Tab-separated table of C-alpha atoms in Angstrom:
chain	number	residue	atom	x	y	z
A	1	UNK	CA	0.000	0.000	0.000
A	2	UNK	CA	1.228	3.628	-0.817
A	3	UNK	CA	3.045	5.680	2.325
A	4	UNK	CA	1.450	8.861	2.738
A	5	UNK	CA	4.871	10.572	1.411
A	6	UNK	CA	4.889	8.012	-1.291
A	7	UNK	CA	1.213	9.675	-2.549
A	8	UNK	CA	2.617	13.027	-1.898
A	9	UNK	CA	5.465	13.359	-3.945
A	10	UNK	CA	3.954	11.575	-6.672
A	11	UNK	CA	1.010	13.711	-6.731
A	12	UNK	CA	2.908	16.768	-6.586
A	13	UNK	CA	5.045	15.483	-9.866
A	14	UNK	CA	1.800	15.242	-11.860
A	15	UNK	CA	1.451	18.690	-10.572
A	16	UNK	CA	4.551	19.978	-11.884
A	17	UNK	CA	4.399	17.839	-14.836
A	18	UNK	CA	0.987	18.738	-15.872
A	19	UNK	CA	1.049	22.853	-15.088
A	20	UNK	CA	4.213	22.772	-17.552
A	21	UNK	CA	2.492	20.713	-19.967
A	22	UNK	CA	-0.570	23.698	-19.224
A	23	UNK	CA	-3.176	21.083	-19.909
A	24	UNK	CA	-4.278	20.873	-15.949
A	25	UNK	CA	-5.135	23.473	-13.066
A	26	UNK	CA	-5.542	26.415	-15.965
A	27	UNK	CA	-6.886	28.134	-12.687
A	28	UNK	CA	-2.989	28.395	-11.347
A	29	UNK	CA	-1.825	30.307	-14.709
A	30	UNK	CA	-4.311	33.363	-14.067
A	31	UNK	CA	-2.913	33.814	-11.052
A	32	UNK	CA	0.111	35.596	-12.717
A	33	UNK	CA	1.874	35.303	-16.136
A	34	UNK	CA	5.212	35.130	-14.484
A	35	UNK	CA	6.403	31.951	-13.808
A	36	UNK	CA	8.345	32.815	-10.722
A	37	UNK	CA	4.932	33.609	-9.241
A	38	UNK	CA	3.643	30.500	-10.718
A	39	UNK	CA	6.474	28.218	-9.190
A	40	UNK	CA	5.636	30.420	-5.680
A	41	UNK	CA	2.164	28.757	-5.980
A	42	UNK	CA	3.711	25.504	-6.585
A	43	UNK	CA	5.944	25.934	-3.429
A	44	UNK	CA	3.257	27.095	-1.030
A	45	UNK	CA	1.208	24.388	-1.746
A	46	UNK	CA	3.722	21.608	-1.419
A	47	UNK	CA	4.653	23.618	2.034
A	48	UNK	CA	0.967	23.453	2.951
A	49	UNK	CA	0.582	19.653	2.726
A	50	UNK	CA	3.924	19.393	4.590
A	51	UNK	CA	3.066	20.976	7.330
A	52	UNK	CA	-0.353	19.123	6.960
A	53	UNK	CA	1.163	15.924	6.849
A	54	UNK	CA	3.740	16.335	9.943
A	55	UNK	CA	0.245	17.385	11.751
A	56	UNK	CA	-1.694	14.570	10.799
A	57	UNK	CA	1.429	12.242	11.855
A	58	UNK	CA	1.885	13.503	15.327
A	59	UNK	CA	-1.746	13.446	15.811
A	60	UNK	CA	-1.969	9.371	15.011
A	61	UNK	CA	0.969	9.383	17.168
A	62	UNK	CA	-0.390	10.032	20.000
A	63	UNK	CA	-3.807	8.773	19.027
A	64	UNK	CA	-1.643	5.563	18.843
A	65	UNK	CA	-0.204	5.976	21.987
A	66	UNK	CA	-3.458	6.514	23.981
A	67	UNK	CA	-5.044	3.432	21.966
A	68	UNK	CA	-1.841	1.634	23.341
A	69	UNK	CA	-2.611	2.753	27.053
A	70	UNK	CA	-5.964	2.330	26.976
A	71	UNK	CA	-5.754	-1.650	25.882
A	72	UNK	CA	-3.061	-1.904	28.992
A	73	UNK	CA	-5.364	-0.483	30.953
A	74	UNK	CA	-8.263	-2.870	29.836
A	75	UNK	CA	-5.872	-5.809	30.553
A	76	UNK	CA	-5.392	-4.398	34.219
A	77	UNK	CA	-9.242	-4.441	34.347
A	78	UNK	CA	-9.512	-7.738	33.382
A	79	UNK	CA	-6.875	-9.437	35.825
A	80	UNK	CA	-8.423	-6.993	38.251
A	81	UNK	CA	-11.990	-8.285	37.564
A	82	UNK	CA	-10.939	-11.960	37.263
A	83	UNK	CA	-9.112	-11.789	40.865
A	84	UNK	CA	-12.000	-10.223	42.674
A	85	UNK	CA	-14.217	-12.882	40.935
A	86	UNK	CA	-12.331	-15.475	42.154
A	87	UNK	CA	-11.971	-14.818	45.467
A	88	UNK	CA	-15.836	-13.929	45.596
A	89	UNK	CA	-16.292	-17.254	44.745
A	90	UNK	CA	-13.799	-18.679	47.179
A	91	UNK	CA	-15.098	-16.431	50.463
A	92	UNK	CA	-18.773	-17.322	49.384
A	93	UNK	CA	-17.898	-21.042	49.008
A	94	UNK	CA	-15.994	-21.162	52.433
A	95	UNK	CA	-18.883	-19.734	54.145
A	96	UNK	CA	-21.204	-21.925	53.328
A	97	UNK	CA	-19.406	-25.011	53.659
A	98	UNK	CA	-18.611	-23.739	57.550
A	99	UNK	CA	-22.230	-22.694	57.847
A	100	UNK	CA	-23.333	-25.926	56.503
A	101	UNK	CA	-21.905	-28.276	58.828
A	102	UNK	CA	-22.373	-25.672	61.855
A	103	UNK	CA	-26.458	-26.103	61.001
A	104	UNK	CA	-26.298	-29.862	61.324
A	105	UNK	CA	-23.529	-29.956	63.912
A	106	UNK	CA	-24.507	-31.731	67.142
A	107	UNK	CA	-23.334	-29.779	69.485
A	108	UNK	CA	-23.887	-32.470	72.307
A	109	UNK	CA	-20.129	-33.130	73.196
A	110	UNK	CA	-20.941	-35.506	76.762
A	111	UNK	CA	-21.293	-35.651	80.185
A	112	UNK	CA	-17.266	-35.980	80.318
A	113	UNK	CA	-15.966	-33.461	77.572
A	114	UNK	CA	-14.040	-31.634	79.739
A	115	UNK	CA	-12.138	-33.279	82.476
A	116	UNK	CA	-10.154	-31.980	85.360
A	117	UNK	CA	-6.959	-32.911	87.077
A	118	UNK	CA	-4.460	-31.741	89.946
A	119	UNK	CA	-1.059	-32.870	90.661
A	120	UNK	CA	1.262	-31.928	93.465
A	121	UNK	CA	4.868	-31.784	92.903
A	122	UNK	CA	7.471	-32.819	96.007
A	123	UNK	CA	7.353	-28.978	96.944
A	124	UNK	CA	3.708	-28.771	97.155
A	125	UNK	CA	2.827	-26.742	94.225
A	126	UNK	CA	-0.213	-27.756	92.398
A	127	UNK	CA	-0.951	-27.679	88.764
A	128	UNK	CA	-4.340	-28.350	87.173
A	129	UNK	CA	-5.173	-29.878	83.843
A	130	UNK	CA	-7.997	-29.684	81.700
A	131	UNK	CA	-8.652	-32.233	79.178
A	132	UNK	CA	-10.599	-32.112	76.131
A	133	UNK	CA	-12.823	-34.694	74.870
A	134	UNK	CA	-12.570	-35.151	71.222
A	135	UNK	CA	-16.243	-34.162	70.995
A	136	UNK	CA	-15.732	-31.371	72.304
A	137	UNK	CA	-12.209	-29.876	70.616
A	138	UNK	CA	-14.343	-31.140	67.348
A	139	UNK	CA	-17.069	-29.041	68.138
A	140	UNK	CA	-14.448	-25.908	69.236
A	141	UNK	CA	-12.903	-26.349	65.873
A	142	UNK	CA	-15.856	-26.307	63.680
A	143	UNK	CA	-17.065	-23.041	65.593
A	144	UNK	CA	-14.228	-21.624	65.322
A	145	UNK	CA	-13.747	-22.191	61.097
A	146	UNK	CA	-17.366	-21.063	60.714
A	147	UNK	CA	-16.102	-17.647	62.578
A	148	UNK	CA	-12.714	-16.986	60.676
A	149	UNK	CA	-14.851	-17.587	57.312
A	150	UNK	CA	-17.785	-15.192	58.039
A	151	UNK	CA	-14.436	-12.925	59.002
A	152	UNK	CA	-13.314	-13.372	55.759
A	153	UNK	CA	-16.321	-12.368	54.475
A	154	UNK	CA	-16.729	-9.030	56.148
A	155	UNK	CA	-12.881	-8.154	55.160
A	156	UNK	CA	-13.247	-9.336	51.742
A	157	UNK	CA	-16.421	-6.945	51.390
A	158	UNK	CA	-15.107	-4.262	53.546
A	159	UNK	CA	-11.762	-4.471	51.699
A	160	UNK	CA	-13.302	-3.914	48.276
A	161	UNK	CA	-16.365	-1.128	49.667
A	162	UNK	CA	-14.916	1.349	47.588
A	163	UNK	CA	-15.459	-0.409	43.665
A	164	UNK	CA	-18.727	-0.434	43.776
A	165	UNK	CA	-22.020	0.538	45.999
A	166	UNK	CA	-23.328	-2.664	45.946
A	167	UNK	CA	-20.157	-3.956	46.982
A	168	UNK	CA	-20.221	-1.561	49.743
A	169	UNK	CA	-24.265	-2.662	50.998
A	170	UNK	CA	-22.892	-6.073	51.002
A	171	UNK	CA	-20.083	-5.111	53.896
A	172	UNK	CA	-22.907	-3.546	55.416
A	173	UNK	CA	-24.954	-6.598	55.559
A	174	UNK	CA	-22.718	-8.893	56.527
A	175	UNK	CA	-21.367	-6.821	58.864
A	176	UNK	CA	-24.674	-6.866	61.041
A	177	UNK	CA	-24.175	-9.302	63.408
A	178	UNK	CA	-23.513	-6.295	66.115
A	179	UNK	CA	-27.366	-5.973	66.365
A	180	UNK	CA	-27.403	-9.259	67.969
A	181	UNK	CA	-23.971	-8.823	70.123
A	182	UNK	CA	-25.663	-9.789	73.085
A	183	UNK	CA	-26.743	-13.188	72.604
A	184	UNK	CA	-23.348	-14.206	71.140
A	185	UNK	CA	-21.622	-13.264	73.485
A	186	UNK	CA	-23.456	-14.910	76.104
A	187	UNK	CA	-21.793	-18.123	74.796
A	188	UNK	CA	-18.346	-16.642	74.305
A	189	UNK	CA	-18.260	-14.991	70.636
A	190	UNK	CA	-17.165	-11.581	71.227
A	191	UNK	CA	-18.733	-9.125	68.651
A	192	UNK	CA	-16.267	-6.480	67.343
A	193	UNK	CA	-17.300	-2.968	66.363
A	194	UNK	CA	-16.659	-4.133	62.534
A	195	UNK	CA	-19.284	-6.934	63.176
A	196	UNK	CA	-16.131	-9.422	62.947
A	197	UNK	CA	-16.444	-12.393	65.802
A	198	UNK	CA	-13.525	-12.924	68.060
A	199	UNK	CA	-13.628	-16.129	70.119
A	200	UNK	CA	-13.644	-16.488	73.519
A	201	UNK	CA	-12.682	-20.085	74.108
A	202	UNK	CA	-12.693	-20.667	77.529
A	203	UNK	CA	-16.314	-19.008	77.619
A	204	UNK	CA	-17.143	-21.120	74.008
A	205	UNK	CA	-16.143	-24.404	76.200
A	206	UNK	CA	-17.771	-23.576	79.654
A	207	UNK	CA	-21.608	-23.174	77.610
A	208	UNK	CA	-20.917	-26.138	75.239
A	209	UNK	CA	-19.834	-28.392	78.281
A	210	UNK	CA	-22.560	-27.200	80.492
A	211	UNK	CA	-25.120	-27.669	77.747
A	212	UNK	CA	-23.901	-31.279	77.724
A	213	UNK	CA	-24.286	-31.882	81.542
A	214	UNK	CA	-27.317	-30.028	81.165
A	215	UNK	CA	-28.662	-32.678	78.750
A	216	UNK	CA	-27.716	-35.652	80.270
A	217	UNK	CA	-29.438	-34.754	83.492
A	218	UNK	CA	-32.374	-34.270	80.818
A	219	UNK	CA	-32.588	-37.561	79.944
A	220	UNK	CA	-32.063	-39.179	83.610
A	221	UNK	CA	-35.372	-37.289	84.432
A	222	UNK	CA	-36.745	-38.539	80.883
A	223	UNK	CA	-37.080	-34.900	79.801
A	224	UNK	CA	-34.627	-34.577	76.817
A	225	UNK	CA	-37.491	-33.787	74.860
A	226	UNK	CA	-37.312	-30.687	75.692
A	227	UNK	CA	-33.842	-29.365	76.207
A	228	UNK	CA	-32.486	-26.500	73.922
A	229	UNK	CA	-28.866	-26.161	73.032
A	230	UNK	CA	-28.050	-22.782	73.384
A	231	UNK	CA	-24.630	-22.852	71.187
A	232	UNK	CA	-27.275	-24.778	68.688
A	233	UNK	CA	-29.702	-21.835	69.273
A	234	UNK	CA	-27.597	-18.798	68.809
A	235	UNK	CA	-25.310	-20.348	65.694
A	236	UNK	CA	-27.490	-22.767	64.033
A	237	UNK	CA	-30.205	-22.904	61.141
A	238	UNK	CA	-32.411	-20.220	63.110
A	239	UNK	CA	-29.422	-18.452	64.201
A	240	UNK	CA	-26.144	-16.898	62.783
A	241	UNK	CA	-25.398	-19.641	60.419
A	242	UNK	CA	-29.123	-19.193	59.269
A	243	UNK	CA	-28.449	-15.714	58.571
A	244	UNK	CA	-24.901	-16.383	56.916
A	245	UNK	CA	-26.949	-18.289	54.611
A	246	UNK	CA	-29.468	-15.502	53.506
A	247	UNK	CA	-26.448	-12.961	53.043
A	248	UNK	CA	-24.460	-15.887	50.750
A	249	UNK	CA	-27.700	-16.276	48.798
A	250	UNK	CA	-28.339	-12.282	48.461
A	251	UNK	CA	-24.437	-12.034	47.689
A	252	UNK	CA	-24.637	-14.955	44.693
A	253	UNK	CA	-27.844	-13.223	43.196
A	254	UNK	CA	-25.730	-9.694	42.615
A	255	UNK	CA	-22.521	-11.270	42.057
A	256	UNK	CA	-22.583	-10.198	38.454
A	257	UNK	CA	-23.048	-6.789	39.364
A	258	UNK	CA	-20.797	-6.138	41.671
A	259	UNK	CA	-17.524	-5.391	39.921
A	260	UNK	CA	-18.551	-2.520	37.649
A	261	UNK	CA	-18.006	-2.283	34.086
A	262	UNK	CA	-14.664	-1.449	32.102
A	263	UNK	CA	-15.898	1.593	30.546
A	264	UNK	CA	-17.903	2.771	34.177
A	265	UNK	CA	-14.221	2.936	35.304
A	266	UNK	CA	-12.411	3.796	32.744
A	267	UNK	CA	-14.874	6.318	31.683
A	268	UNK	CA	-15.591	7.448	27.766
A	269	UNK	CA	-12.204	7.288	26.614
A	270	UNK	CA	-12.650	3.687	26.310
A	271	UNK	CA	-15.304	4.141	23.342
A	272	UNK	CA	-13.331	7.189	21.708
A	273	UNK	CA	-9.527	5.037	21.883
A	274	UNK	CA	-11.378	1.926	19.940
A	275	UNK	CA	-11.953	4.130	16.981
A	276	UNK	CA	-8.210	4.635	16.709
A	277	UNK	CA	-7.313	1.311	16.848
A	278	UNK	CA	-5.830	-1.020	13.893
A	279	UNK	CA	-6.323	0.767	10.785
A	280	UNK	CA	-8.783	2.943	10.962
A	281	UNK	CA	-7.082	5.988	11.914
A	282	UNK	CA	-4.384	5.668	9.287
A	283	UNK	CA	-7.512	4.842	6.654
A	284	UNK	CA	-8.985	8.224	7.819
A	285	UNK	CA	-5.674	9.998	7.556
A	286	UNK	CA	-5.096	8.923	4.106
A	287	UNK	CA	-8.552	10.092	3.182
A	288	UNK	CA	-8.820	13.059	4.381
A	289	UNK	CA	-4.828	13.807	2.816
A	290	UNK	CA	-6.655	12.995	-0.862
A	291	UNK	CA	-9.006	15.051	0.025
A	292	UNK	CA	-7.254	18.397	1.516
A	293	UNK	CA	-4.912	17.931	-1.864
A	294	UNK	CA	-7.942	17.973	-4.336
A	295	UNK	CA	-9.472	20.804	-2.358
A	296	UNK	CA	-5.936	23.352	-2.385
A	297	UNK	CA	-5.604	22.478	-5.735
A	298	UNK	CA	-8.911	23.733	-7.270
């Protein structure tokens, strides 16, 4: 394909070639009979489409430059996009595994879960030791995962608040457990003012072990009907893991919505820098030189 120059300088030899001939632009030769005027014309208008072309050049320069920027930039978007996605996906999933198991968990851990002994060394000082049952570390640890993923929920929103507004309502919902401080922390989850849970463990193991004593002298009096875990009360189905659940599910219906779109962040430029991509510019540029040429010259 022709260079730009190339179509220059071969137009402006038909030029020459044809106003010495006198058999094109007869418009030129009334300008003046003297041919040093004539050849001024000449020069002028080869100046003119110089400076024309160096302007055009610089111009798909830089358009080049921001159409270069601008697809960086959508690449950034894209990683960006893909990461937050992903660990979305991850948090969410996390959650409601931990929330799962923590609505079907049996929290009865026995009679025995926690066990205490004293020994006295030959100097008389005494040293107590509590033992776990493995009920009852099972039960500490599947509390405890359920808490450090709905914390990882609440930073993962919070962290991200300022991409989006819906992003930000869901750190605000998930973040709500303060409303209900009280009753968690009546069996050792400690509500901070971010709504994330902090675990109190020796509390966490006096209610679950005392719901278990609690139960078994339910049963001698053939009344087990009737008892109420409180651990199974305040985390389960009708309790914070209930509620985990509603927030995943309102989180998975606006996940698509969440990360906003390239050109809401990027802003109009993204529209305007596709025109100047691949060709089209330097198609446009070539046109419009044609076109400035035939114009000058009649």
């Amino acid at each position: 394909m022709p260079t730009i120059n190339n179509m220059l300088s071969g137009t402006y030899s038909l030029y020459k070639s044809s106003y010495a001939a006198g058999t094109l632009f007869k418009n030129f030769n009334s300008v003046s009979n003297s041919n040093s005027d004539n050849q001024s014309s000449i020069s002028k208008l080869w100046s003119s489409f110089n400076s024309f072309k160096s302007n055009a050049d610089s111009s798909l320069s830089g358009l080049s430059m921001i159409s270069s920027n601008v697809s960086s930039l959508v690449k950034s978007y894209d990683d960006t996009k893909n990461t937050f996605y992903s660990e979305f996906d991850d948090t969410m999933n996390n959650l409601q595994k931990s929330s799962d198991n923590i609505k079907n968990y049996n929290f009865n851990v026995g009679a025995n879960a926690l066990t205490t002994t004293e020994t006295v060394d030959e100097d008389g000082n005494k040293t107590t030791t509590k033992t776990r049952s493995e009920e009852l570390t099972a039960a500490l640890k599947a509390i405890e995962q359920f808490a450090s993923d709905y914390n990882d929920a609440i930073d993962f929103f919070n962290n991200n608040s300022d991409v989006s507004k819906r992003i930000g309502r869901m750190a605000t919902m998930f973040s709500d457990t303060t409303y209900r401080s009280g009753n968690y922390n009546s069996i050792g989850l400690q509500i901070q003012s971010n709504g994330k849970i902090k675990i109190d463990e020796d509390k966490l193991t006096k209610v679950l072990t005392e719901d278990a004593n609690n139960y078994a002298k339910a049963v001698e009096n053939g009344d087990s009907g009737n008892f109420t875990s409180r651990v199974a009360n305040i985390l389960g189905k009708e309790g914070l893991a209930g509620k985990a659940d509603n927030h995943i599910a309102v989180a998975n219906g606006q996940r698509n919505y969440l990360f906003p779109s390239a050109e809401t962040l990027i802003g109009k430029d993204l529209s305007s820098a596709a025109i100047y991509t691949g060709s089209s510019y330097r198609n446009m540029s070539n046109y419009q030189s044609v076109g400035n040429l035939i114009n000058m010259m009649f």
